[in-house]
GROMACS .gro file of C-alpha atoms in nm:
model
  467
    1UNK     CA    1  -1.538   1.883  -1.506
    2UNK     CA    2  -1.785   2.048  -1.736
    3UNK     CA    3  -2.117   1.896  -1.839
    4UNK     CA    4  -2.300   2.042  -2.138
    5UNK     CA    5  -2.659   1.977  -2.248
    6UNK     CA    6  -2.756   2.008  -2.616
    7UNK     CA    7  -3.088   2.114  -2.769
    8UNK     CA    8  -3.303   1.809  -2.828
    9UNK     CA    9  -3.634   1.739  -3.000
   10UNK     CA   10  -3.961   1.692  -2.812
   11UNK     CA   11  -3.934   1.320  -2.877
   12UNK     CA   12  -3.586   1.316  -2.729
   13UNK     CA   13  -3.704   1.516  -2.430
   14UNK     CA   14  -3.981   1.266  -2.370
   15UNK     CA   15  -3.735   0.980  -2.390
   16UNK     CA   16  -3.494   1.161  -2.160
   17UNK     CA   17  -3.748   1.227  -1.886
   18UNK     CA   18  -3.880   0.873  -1.917
   19UNK     CA   19  -3.541   0.746  -1.811
   20UNK     CA   20  -3.421   0.734  -1.455
   21UNK     CA   21  -3.150   0.975  -1.344
   22UNK     CA   22  -2.899   0.695  -1.389
   23UNK     CA   23  -2.971   0.711  -1.764
   24UNK     CA   24  -2.784   1.040  -1.793
   25UNK     CA   25  -2.421   1.031  -1.901
   26UNK     CA   26  -2.228   0.985  -1.579
   27UNK     CA   27  -1.879   0.886  -1.469
   28UNK     CA   28  -1.765   0.729  -1.142
   29UNK     CA   29  -1.603   0.960  -0.887
   30UNK     CA   30  -1.252   0.842  -0.972
   31UNK     CA   31  -1.279   1.022  -1.308
   32UNK     CA   32  -1.264   1.398  -1.276
   33UNK     CA   33  -1.067   1.715  -1.328
   34UNK     CA   34  -0.701   1.695  -1.217
   35UNK     CA   35  -0.692   1.315  -1.238
   36UNK     CA   36  -0.400   1.100  -1.354
   37UNK     CA   37  -0.445   0.823  -1.610
   38UNK     CA   38  -0.192   0.540  -1.631
   39UNK     CA   39   0.054   0.603  -1.912
   40UNK     CA   40   0.114   0.385  -2.219
   41UNK     CA   41  -0.184   0.158  -2.170
   42UNK     CA   42  -0.539   0.099  -2.287
   43UNK     CA   43  -0.697   0.294  -2.003
   44UNK     CA   44  -1.039   0.167  -1.907
   45UNK     CA   45  -1.303   0.439  -1.896
   46UNK     CA   46  -1.649   0.343  -1.775
   47UNK     CA   47  -1.975   0.487  -1.653
   48UNK     CA   48  -2.349   0.503  -1.708
   49UNK     CA   49  -2.581   0.639  -1.975
   50UNK     CA   50  -2.900   0.585  -2.172
   51UNK     CA   51  -2.919   0.222  -2.282
   52UNK     CA   52  -2.860   0.178  -2.652
   53UNK     CA   53  -2.690   0.515  -2.696
   54UNK     CA   54  -2.332   0.554  -2.814
   55UNK     CA   55  -2.057   0.708  -2.603
   56UNK     CA   56  -1.770   0.881  -2.782
   57UNK     CA   57  -1.448   0.954  -2.593
   58UNK     CA   58  -1.150   1.157  -2.714
   59UNK     CA   59  -0.827   1.248  -2.540
   60UNK     CA   60  -0.673   1.577  -2.651
   61UNK     CA   61  -0.340   1.400  -2.705
   62UNK     CA   62  -0.491   1.220  -3.006
   63UNK     CA   63  -0.730   1.282  -3.294
   64UNK     CA   64  -0.876   0.934  -3.253
   65UNK     CA   65  -1.218   0.880  -3.096
   66UNK     CA   66  -1.311   0.562  -2.910
   67UNK     CA   67  -1.675   0.456  -2.891
   68UNK     CA   68  -1.887   0.223  -2.683
   69UNK     CA   69  -2.255   0.135  -2.683
   70UNK     CA   70  -2.444   0.161  -2.354
   71UNK     CA   71  -2.570  -0.181  -2.245
   72UNK     CA   72  -2.927  -0.258  -2.146
   73UNK     CA   73  -2.839  -0.214  -1.779
   74UNK     CA   74  -2.719   0.142  -1.847
   75UNK     CA   75  -2.346   0.069  -1.813
   76UNK     CA   76  -2.066   0.117  -2.062
   77UNK     CA   77  -1.691   0.066  -2.077
   78UNK     CA   78  -1.420   0.133  -2.332
   79UNK     CA   79  -1.042   0.141  -2.362
   80UNK     CA   80  -0.873   0.473  -2.432
   81UNK     CA   81  -0.508   0.439  -2.544
   82UNK     CA   82  -0.283   0.671  -2.344
   83UNK     CA   83   0.056   0.814  -2.450
   84UNK     CA   84   0.377   0.842  -2.251
   85UNK     CA   85   0.375   1.061  -1.942
   86UNK     CA   86   0.269   1.419  -1.998
   87UNK     CA   87  -0.011   1.671  -1.993
   88UNK     CA   88  -0.217   1.854  -1.901
   89UNK     CA   89  -0.481   1.723  -2.139
   90UNK     CA   90  -0.858   1.712  -2.165
   91UNK     CA   91  -1.077   1.406  -2.205
   92UNK     CA   92  -1.409   1.466  -2.378
   93UNK     CA   93  -1.709   1.233  -2.354
   94UNK     CA   94  -2.006   1.282  -2.582
   95UNK     CA   95  -2.353   1.139  -2.645
   96UNK     CA   96  -2.668   1.341  -2.571
   97UNK     CA   97  -2.451   1.533  -2.325
   98UNK     CA   98  -2.089   1.635  -2.319
   99UNK     CA   99  -1.855   1.588  -2.025
  100UNK     CA  100  -1.508   1.741  -2.038
  101UNK     CA  101  -1.243   1.632  -1.790
  102UNK     CA  102  -0.987   1.910  -1.760
  103UNK     CA  103  -0.626   1.925  -1.640
  104UNK     CA  104  -0.579   1.550  -1.688
  105UNK     CA  105  -0.223   1.419  -1.655
  106UNK     CA  106  -0.079   1.095  -1.791
  107UNK     CA  107   0.164   0.918  -1.561
  108UNK     CA  108   0.187   0.657  -1.287
  109UNK     CA  109  -0.115   0.567  -1.072
  110UNK     CA  110  -0.065   0.394  -0.736
  111UNK     CA  111  -0.327   0.262  -0.495
  112UNK     CA  112  -0.237   0.315  -0.127
  113UNK     CA  113  -0.425   0.132   0.148
  114UNK     CA  114  -0.412   0.001   0.503
  115UNK     CA  115  -0.485   0.138   0.847
  116UNK     CA  116  -0.380   0.445   1.043
  117UNK     CA  117  -0.010   0.453   0.956
  118UNK     CA  118  -0.107   0.476   0.590
  119UNK     CA  119  -0.385   0.721   0.668
  120UNK     CA  120  -0.154   0.939   0.884
  121UNK     CA  121  -0.119   1.294   0.756
  122UNK     CA  122   0.105   1.591   0.833
  123UNK     CA  123  -0.182   1.732   1.036
  124UNK     CA  124  -0.170   1.420   1.254
  125UNK     CA  125   0.195   1.481   1.336
  126UNK     CA  126   0.509   1.398   1.138
  127UNK     CA  127   0.873   1.504   1.160
  128UNK     CA  128   0.919   1.864   1.038
  129UNK     CA  129   0.549   1.884   0.960
  130UNK     CA  130   0.518   2.256   0.885
  131UNK     CA  131   0.829   2.268   0.668
  132UNK     CA  132   0.708   1.968   0.470
  133UNK     CA  133   0.365   2.123   0.425
  134UNK     CA  134   0.503   2.458   0.315
  135UNK     CA  135   0.721   2.289   0.053
  136UNK     CA  136   0.445   2.067  -0.087
  137UNK     CA  137   0.392   2.251  -0.414
  138UNK     CA  138   0.403   1.967  -0.664
  139UNK     CA  139   0.149   2.019  -0.943
  140UNK     CA  140   0.251   1.691  -1.108
  141UNK     CA  141   0.140   1.494  -0.803
  142UNK     CA  142  -0.234   1.440  -0.768
  143UNK     CA  143  -0.440   1.303  -0.478
  144UNK     CA  144  -0.765   1.108  -0.467
  145UNK     CA  145  -0.887   1.029  -0.116
  146UNK     CA  146  -1.156   0.761  -0.103
  147UNK     CA  147  -1.405   0.866   0.160
  148UNK     CA  148  -1.460   0.616   0.443
  149UNK     CA  149  -1.748   0.379   0.376
  150UNK     CA  150  -1.848   0.018   0.434
  151UNK     CA  151  -2.090  -0.212   0.256
  152UNK     CA  152  -2.214  -0.570   0.266
  153UNK     CA  153  -2.204  -0.586  -0.114
  154UNK     CA  154  -1.959  -0.466  -0.382
  155UNK     CA  155  -2.033  -0.109  -0.490
  156UNK     CA  156  -1.986   0.040  -0.836
  157UNK     CA  157  -1.885   0.385  -0.714
  158UNK     CA  158  -1.718   0.557  -0.420
  159UNK     CA  159  -1.694   0.913  -0.288
  160UNK     CA  160  -1.395   1.137  -0.345
  161UNK     CA  161  -1.241   1.384  -0.587
  162UNK     CA  162  -0.901   1.452  -0.738
  163UNK     CA  163  -0.687   1.739  -0.607
  164UNK     CA  164  -0.357   1.894  -0.709
  165UNK     CA  165  -0.078   1.852  -0.454
  166UNK     CA  166  -0.036   2.178  -0.263
  167UNK     CA  167   0.030   2.273   0.100
  168UNK     CA  168  -0.345   2.280   0.160
  169UNK     CA  169  -0.411   1.935   0.013
  170UNK     CA  170  -0.092   1.762   0.126
  171UNK     CA  171  -0.143   1.839   0.495
  172UNK     CA  172  -0.453   1.616   0.514
  173UNK     CA  173  -0.339   1.340   0.276
  174UNK     CA  174  -0.144   1.023   0.354
  175UNK     CA  175   0.212   1.126   0.439
  176UNK     CA  176   0.364   0.788   0.348
  177UNK     CA  177   0.194   0.800   0.008
  178UNK     CA  178   0.297   1.162  -0.050
  179UNK     CA  179   0.665   1.103   0.026
  180UNK     CA  180   0.657   0.794  -0.196
  181UNK     CA  181   0.511   0.999  -0.481
  182UNK     CA  182   0.756   1.285  -0.432
  183UNK     CA  183   1.055   1.057  -0.484
  184UNK     CA  184   0.886   0.875  -0.771
  185UNK     CA  185   0.786   1.193  -0.952
  186UNK     CA  186   1.125   1.359  -0.915
  187UNK     CA  187   1.316   1.052  -1.030
  188UNK     CA  188   1.091   0.957  -1.323
  189UNK     CA  189   1.002   1.315  -1.418
  190UNK     CA  190   0.648   1.188  -1.471
  191UNK     CA  191   0.315   1.275  -1.307
  192UNK     CA  192   0.207   1.053  -1.019
  193UNK     CA  193  -0.151   0.994  -0.910
  194UNK     CA  194  -0.221   0.857  -0.563
  195UNK     CA  195  -0.547   0.692  -0.461
  196UNK     CA  196  -0.565   0.662  -0.083
  197UNK     CA  197  -0.817   0.409   0.050
  198UNK     CA  198  -0.725   0.359   0.415
  199UNK     CA  199  -0.897   0.350   0.754
  200UNK     CA  200  -0.733   0.351   1.097
  201UNK     CA  201  -0.778   0.055   1.328
  202UNK     CA  202  -0.898  -0.186   1.061
  203UNK     CA  203  -0.791  -0.552   1.024
  204UNK     CA  204  -0.691  -0.689   0.685
  205UNK     CA  205  -1.004  -0.905   0.666
  206UNK     CA  206  -1.225  -0.603   0.597
  207UNK     CA  207  -1.009  -0.513   0.297
  208UNK     CA  208  -1.043  -0.862   0.147
  209UNK     CA  209  -1.339  -0.988  -0.053
  210UNK     CA  210  -1.547  -1.198   0.185
  211UNK     CA  211  -1.544  -1.502  -0.043
  212UNK     CA  212  -1.163  -1.522  -0.022
  213UNK     CA  213  -1.178  -1.524   0.359
  214UNK     CA  214  -1.462  -1.774   0.384
  215UNK     CA  215  -1.290  -2.011   0.139
  216UNK     CA  216  -1.014  -2.074   0.396
  217UNK     CA  217  -1.127  -2.239   0.725
  218UNK     CA  218  -0.837  -2.085   0.920
  219UNK     CA  219  -0.906  -1.733   0.795
  220UNK     CA  220  -1.277  -1.775   0.854
  221UNK     CA  221  -1.212  -1.885   1.213
  222UNK     CA  222  -0.990  -1.586   1.288
  223UNK     CA  223  -1.238  -1.352   1.121
  224UNK     CA  224  -1.505  -1.474   1.362
  225UNK     CA  225  -1.282  -1.366   1.652
  226UNK     CA  226  -1.266  -1.014   1.511
  227UNK     CA  227  -1.642  -0.982   1.550
  228UNK     CA  228  -1.597  -0.982   1.928
  229UNK     CA  229  -1.379  -0.669   1.918
  230UNK     CA  230  -1.517  -0.320   1.964
  231UNK     CA  231  -1.388  -0.146   1.654
  232UNK     CA  232  -1.591  -0.101   1.338
  233UNK     CA  233  -1.583  -0.213   1.064
  234UNK     CA  234  -1.485  -0.572   1.134
  235UNK     CA  235  -1.689  -0.787   0.895
  236UNK     CA  236  -1.479  -0.943   0.616
  237UNK     CA  237  -1.510  -0.757   0.288
  238UNK     CA  238  -1.691  -0.446   0.413
  239UNK     CA  239  -1.423  -0.197   0.314
  240UNK     CA  240  -1.322  -0.393   0.008
  241UNK     CA  241  -1.681  -0.368  -0.113
  242UNK     CA  242  -1.712   0.007  -0.059
  243UNK     CA  243  -1.360   0.145  -0.104
  244UNK     CA  244  -1.168  -0.096  -0.330
  245UNK     CA  245  -1.424  -0.270  -0.553
  246UNK     CA  246  -1.543   0.058  -0.713
  247UNK     CA  247  -1.185   0.123  -0.828
  248UNK     CA  248  -1.109  -0.217  -0.977
  249UNK     CA  249  -1.171  -0.137  -1.346
  250UNK     CA  250  -0.906   0.137  -1.319
  251UNK     CA  251  -0.558   0.089  -1.462
  252UNK     CA  252  -0.297   0.120  -1.187
  253UNK     CA  253   0.079   0.075  -1.172
  254UNK     CA  254   0.080  -0.096  -0.833
  255UNK     CA  255  -0.029  -0.094  -0.470
  256UNK     CA  256   0.123   0.016  -0.139
  257UNK     CA  257   0.005  -0.140   0.188
  258UNK     CA  258   0.073  -0.034   0.549
  259UNK     CA  259  -0.133  -0.245   0.788
  260UNK     CA  260  -0.101  -0.521   1.044
  261UNK     CA  261  -0.126  -0.360   1.387
  262UNK     CA  262  -0.492  -0.460   1.419
  263UNK     CA  263  -0.409  -0.822   1.332
  264UNK     CA  264  -0.148  -0.875   1.603
  265UNK     CA  265  -0.404  -1.067   1.810
  266UNK     CA  266  -0.475  -1.305   1.520
  267UNK     CA  267  -0.123  -1.331   1.378
  268UNK     CA  268  -0.107  -1.708   1.295
  269UNK     CA  269  -0.317  -1.670   0.982
  270UNK     CA  270  -0.178  -1.338   0.863
  271UNK     CA  271   0.050  -1.460   0.583
  272UNK     CA  272  -0.236  -1.662   0.436
  273UNK     CA  273  -0.469  -1.365   0.477
  274UNK     CA  274  -0.230  -1.133   0.296
  275UNK     CA  275  -0.180  -1.389   0.024
  276UNK     CA  276  -0.558  -1.400  -0.020
  277UNK     CA  277  -0.584  -1.018  -0.024
  278UNK     CA  278  -0.313  -0.984  -0.289
  279UNK     CA  279  -0.469  -1.259  -0.500
  280UNK     CA  280  -0.811  -1.095  -0.458
  281UNK     CA  281  -0.694  -0.748  -0.560
  282UNK     CA  282  -0.488  -0.866  -0.856
  283UNK     CA  283  -0.779  -1.072  -0.987
  284UNK     CA  284  -1.022  -0.782  -0.942
  285UNK     CA  285  -0.795  -0.533  -1.119
  286UNK     CA  286  -0.709  -0.796  -1.382
  287UNK     CA  287  -0.340  -0.722  -1.342
  288UNK     CA  288  -0.049  -0.892  -1.170
  289UNK     CA  289   0.068  -0.558  -1.030
  290UNK     CA  290   0.351  -0.509  -0.777
  291UNK     CA  291   0.242  -0.502  -0.414
  292UNK     CA  292   0.481  -0.333  -0.170
  293UNK     CA  293   0.412  -0.326   0.202
  294UNK     CA  294   0.554  -0.193   0.527
  295UNK     CA  295   0.646  -0.424   0.814
  296UNK     CA  296   0.485  -0.300   1.135
  297UNK     CA  297   0.710  -0.098   1.365
  298UNK     CA  298   0.815  -0.184   1.722
  299UNK     CA  299   0.544  -0.101   1.976
  300UNK     CA  300   0.463  -0.227   2.325
  301UNK     CA  301   0.107  -0.354   2.258
  302UNK     CA  302   0.062  -0.348   2.635
  303UNK     CA  303   0.330  -0.614   2.690
  304UNK     CA  304   0.675  -0.519   2.557
  305UNK     CA  305   0.836  -0.858   2.620
  306UNK     CA  306   0.562  -1.055   2.445
  307UNK     CA  307   0.615  -1.181   2.091
  308UNK     CA  308   0.275  -1.155   1.918
  309UNK     CA  309   0.382  -0.850   1.715
  310UNK     CA  310   0.716  -1.016   1.635
  311UNK     CA  311   0.531  -1.316   1.500
  312UNK     CA  312   0.308  -1.095   1.289
  313UNK     CA  313   0.622  -0.933   1.145
  314UNK     CA  314   0.744  -1.285   1.070
  315UNK     CA  315   0.416  -1.357   0.892
  316UNK     CA  316   0.458  -1.037   0.691
  317UNK     CA  317   0.804  -1.151   0.582
  318UNK     CA  318   0.656  -1.482   0.467
  319UNK     CA  319   0.436  -1.285   0.226
  320UNK     CA  320   0.751  -1.221   0.023
  321UNK     CA  321   0.701  -1.570  -0.120
  322UNK     CA  322   0.419  -1.415  -0.326
  323UNK     CA  323   0.563  -1.298  -0.661
  324UNK     CA  324   0.608  -0.925  -0.723
  325UNK     CA  325   0.594  -0.826  -0.358
  326UNK     CA  326   0.839  -0.629  -0.147
  327UNK     CA  327   0.866  -0.540   0.222
  328UNK     CA  328   1.006  -0.225   0.379
  329UNK     CA  329   1.156  -0.253   0.729
  330UNK     CA  330   1.107   0.050   0.956
  331UNK     CA  331   1.231  -0.071   1.296
  332UNK     CA  332   1.497   0.202   1.301
  333UNK     CA  333   1.248   0.484   1.241
  334UNK     CA  334   1.076   0.461   1.579
  335UNK     CA  335   1.132   0.744   1.825
  336UNK     CA  336   0.888   0.620   2.090
  337UNK     CA  337   0.794   0.253   2.134
  338UNK     CA  338   0.481   0.362   2.322
  339UNK     CA  339   0.351   0.538   2.011
  340UNK     CA  340   0.204   0.309   1.745
  341UNK     CA  341   0.241   0.589   1.488
  342UNK     CA  342   0.611   0.662   1.420
  343UNK     CA  343   0.647   1.026   1.312
  344UNK     CA  344   0.916   0.966   1.051
  345UNK     CA  345   0.701   0.903   0.746
  346UNK     CA  346   0.958   1.056   0.511
  347UNK     CA  347   1.190   0.756   0.516
  348UNK     CA  348   0.901   0.509   0.494
  349UNK     CA  349   0.788   0.673   0.171
  350UNK     CA  350   1.146   0.697   0.044
  351UNK     CA  351   1.212   0.328   0.104
  352UNK     CA  352   0.891   0.230  -0.073
  353UNK     CA  353   0.985   0.458  -0.362
  354UNK     CA  354   1.335   0.312  -0.389
  355UNK     CA  355   1.183  -0.035  -0.402
  356UNK     CA  356   0.936   0.062  -0.674
  357UNK     CA  357   1.194   0.256  -0.874
  358UNK     CA  358   1.436  -0.037  -0.863
  359UNK     CA  359   1.194  -0.324  -0.919
  360UNK     CA  360   0.933  -0.153  -1.138
  361UNK     CA  361   1.109   0.116  -1.331
  362UNK     CA  362   1.460  -0.020  -1.378
  363UNK     CA  363   1.637   0.257  -1.188
  364UNK     CA  364   1.980   0.142  -1.071
  365UNK     CA  365   2.207   0.244  -0.785
  366UNK     CA  366   1.939   0.272  -0.515
  367UNK     CA  367   1.963   0.083  -0.186
  368UNK     CA  368   1.635  -0.097  -0.129
  369UNK     CA  369   1.708  -0.453  -0.013
  370UNK     CA  370   1.697  -0.513   0.362
  371UNK     CA  371   1.935  -0.775   0.507
  372UNK     CA  372   1.743  -1.076   0.637
  373UNK     CA  373   1.804  -1.414   0.796
  374UNK     CA  374   1.934  -1.691   0.573
  375UNK     CA  375   2.089  -1.965   0.789
  376UNK     CA  376   2.258  -2.045   1.119
  377UNK     CA  377   2.540  -2.280   1.216
  378UNK     CA  378   2.700  -2.377   1.547
  379UNK     CA  379   3.054  -2.258   1.607
  380UNK     CA  380   3.208  -2.361   1.940
  381UNK     CA  381   2.989  -2.194   2.204
  382UNK     CA  382   2.835  -1.948   1.959
  383UNK     CA  383   2.603  -1.934   1.661
  384UNK     CA  384   2.703  -1.785   1.328
  385UNK     CA  385   2.413  -1.623   1.144
  386UNK     CA  386   2.438  -1.577   0.770
  387UNK     CA  387   2.230  -1.295   0.624
  388UNK     CA  388   2.120  -1.244   0.266
  389UNK     CA  389   2.123  -0.907   0.088
  390UNK     CA  390   2.423  -0.806   0.299
  391UNK     CA  391   2.699  -0.864   0.046
  392UNK     CA  392   2.875  -0.535   0.120
  393UNK     CA  393   2.882  -0.609   0.491
  394UNK     CA  394   2.707  -0.503   0.810
  395UNK     CA  395   2.760  -0.218   1.053
  396UNK     CA  396   2.641  -0.042   1.366
  397UNK     CA  397   2.667   0.327   1.439
  398UNK     CA  398   2.998   0.453   1.574
  399UNK     CA  399   3.047   0.368   1.940
  400UNK     CA  400   2.762   0.117   1.953
  401UNK     CA  401   2.759  -0.259   1.993
  402UNK     CA  402   2.500  -0.486   1.828
  403UNK     CA  403   2.195  -0.518   2.051
  404UNK     CA  404   1.852  -0.686   2.070
  405UNK     CA  405   1.995  -1.038   2.031
  406UNK     CA  406   1.885  -1.341   2.232
  407UNK     CA  407   2.015  -1.695   2.238
  408UNK     CA  408   1.887  -2.025   2.380
  409UNK     CA  409   2.007  -2.377   2.439
  410UNK     CA  410   1.809  -2.699   2.423
  411UNK     CA  411   1.605  -2.581   2.722
  412UNK     CA  412   1.444  -2.319   2.494
  413UNK     CA  413   1.508  -2.042   2.746
  414UNK     CA  414   1.622  -1.726   2.570
  415UNK     CA  415   1.868  -1.491   2.738
  416UNK     CA  416   2.025  -1.162   2.622
  417UNK     CA  417   2.326  -1.223   2.399
  418UNK     CA  418   2.624  -1.042   2.258
  419UNK     CA  419   2.697  -1.026   1.887
  420UNK     CA  420   2.989  -0.926   1.672
  421UNK     CA  421   2.990  -0.849   1.303
  422UNK     CA  422   3.209  -1.044   1.064
  423UNK     CA  423   3.142  -0.933   0.708
  424UNK     CA  424   2.787  -1.033   0.621
  425UNK     CA  425   2.756  -1.264   0.922
  426UNK     CA  426   2.684  -1.223   1.291
  427UNK     CA  427   2.848  -1.432   1.562
  428UNK     CA  428   2.616  -1.449   1.863
  429UNK     CA  429   2.689  -1.589   2.210
  430UNK     CA  430   2.599  -1.566   2.578
  431UNK     CA  431   2.823  -1.660   2.871
  432UNK     CA  432   2.571  -1.888   3.038
  433UNK     CA  433   2.470  -2.075   2.721
  434UNK     CA  434   2.751  -2.314   2.631
  435UNK     CA  435   2.562  -2.507   2.364
  436UNK     CA  436   2.333  -2.262   2.188
  437UNK     CA  437   2.082  -2.395   1.936
  438UNK     CA  438   1.866  -2.092   1.852
  439UNK     CA  439   1.907  -1.718   1.806
  440UNK     CA  440   1.662  -1.430   1.783
  441UNK     CA  441   1.699  -1.065   1.681
  442UNK     CA  442   1.443  -0.798   1.773
  443UNK     CA  443   1.193  -1.076   1.837
  444UNK     CA  444   0.966  -0.901   2.087
  445UNK     CA  445   0.673  -0.664   2.048
  446UNK     CA  446   0.892  -0.357   2.095
  447UNK     CA  447   1.229  -0.492   1.982
  448UNK     CA  448   1.456  -0.221   1.840
  449UNK     CA  449   1.792  -0.324   1.697
  450UNK     CA  450   2.088  -0.135   1.557
  451UNK     CA  451   2.248  -0.352   1.289
  452UNK     CA  452   2.243  -0.216   0.934
  453UNK     CA  453   2.371  -0.291   0.589
  454UNK     CA  454   2.663  -0.077   0.476
  455UNK     CA  455   2.403   0.114   0.272
  456UNK     CA  456   2.222   0.208   0.593
  457UNK     CA  457   1.918  -0.020   0.575
  458UNK     CA  458   1.817  -0.206   0.893
  459UNK     CA  459   1.843  -0.582   0.929
  460UNK     CA  460   1.495  -0.733   0.942
  461UNK     CA  461   1.391  -0.901   1.270
  462UNK     CA  462   1.435  -1.279   1.270
  463UNK     CA  463   1.452  -1.601   1.465
  464UNK     CA  464   1.617  -1.930   1.376
  465UNK     CA  465   1.378  -2.145   1.581
  466UNK     CA  466   1.018  -2.247   1.522
  467UNK     CA  467   0.924  -2.285   1.888
   0.00000   0.00000   0.00000
């Protein structure tokens, strides 16, 4: 980004030095060299300048110039029409100074957020890390990493800078986001810009505007419990204020979310919390954008047989009632249930990409729907479970039998059960339960199953009871 000063009169110099530094033409950090602007939209450009002056902005893809007058508080905003995907271009801003943004691409911009599994990079440890790093030369993928920060009040700027995807930049960036972008970019043949605002160990409350949490008595009560924990930050809204709010005028295509592990202890309110977060973000960005998230993976959480994590996964699935949302199941990608960070980030990103490509971009022929519980009916001494999104049938790997099933009678005592596949249904039974009334699949903290759709996507964990 180049900034140029012009010769000015003595009167102009006096006026210039009479202003505070904020009176100079300035852009927020999210605008810079190598950035990606959302294609085919009226892209919001904003910043600061001398009150009363006029800002002129031109994209090199057009001869048209867009103008805005700086308000009394020193802020300005305008809409710059963007073409279809392409570039590189320059964006020139002019008043008493000139700022030139260079190597700007037009494409798809996605916000990626959550805790450590979203933050996790190749340097942290992924499958085939060095090979993936060495092959990460993708100049049409761009990264913006929002630096960690917290605040009690919404901020108008954050810290970070855009970078071109290369082995050096990919190795420290979110792996899930990178693999998502790689599939998206290759399929759409369009530039992809990723904005990563994530922080390991953080609960969802800190990513939600405080007023949305405090407006719900249940969420407010659970948020108060978080304050007794040792991690920081834990106050509702602190990361939203510092890492999300500064981005909200930006035009984005959608959001990816990988979080939940730090809310296992407060799972009962999680679906309402996520509903509030999605509502909050969509209102702030002034767009009903798609919101795709990852269901947390199996992990012991200190008590493998407990069900707190299973219930949080259930709460995550309930978030699918919110329009334009989608959930990726990753229970089959775990190589160690004692590690909360599964190393296979490639397939997580791929599944998110297939969901976005299918739902957002109209690409056909991709498997992206995960079979899930629909209904159950009694059948002699067994229960028949009907699944949705399993029209082509179910399967297990060669030589395996379905596992991770439990069944219970009226006594509500669950015991291990056997299951057999019949088309898109499962018939579940246990020798010692002659009148079963409830069935569960992978419904423990570390439950790992092995039933898939014929397309190879895992069946989501479920239970038929509400005990």
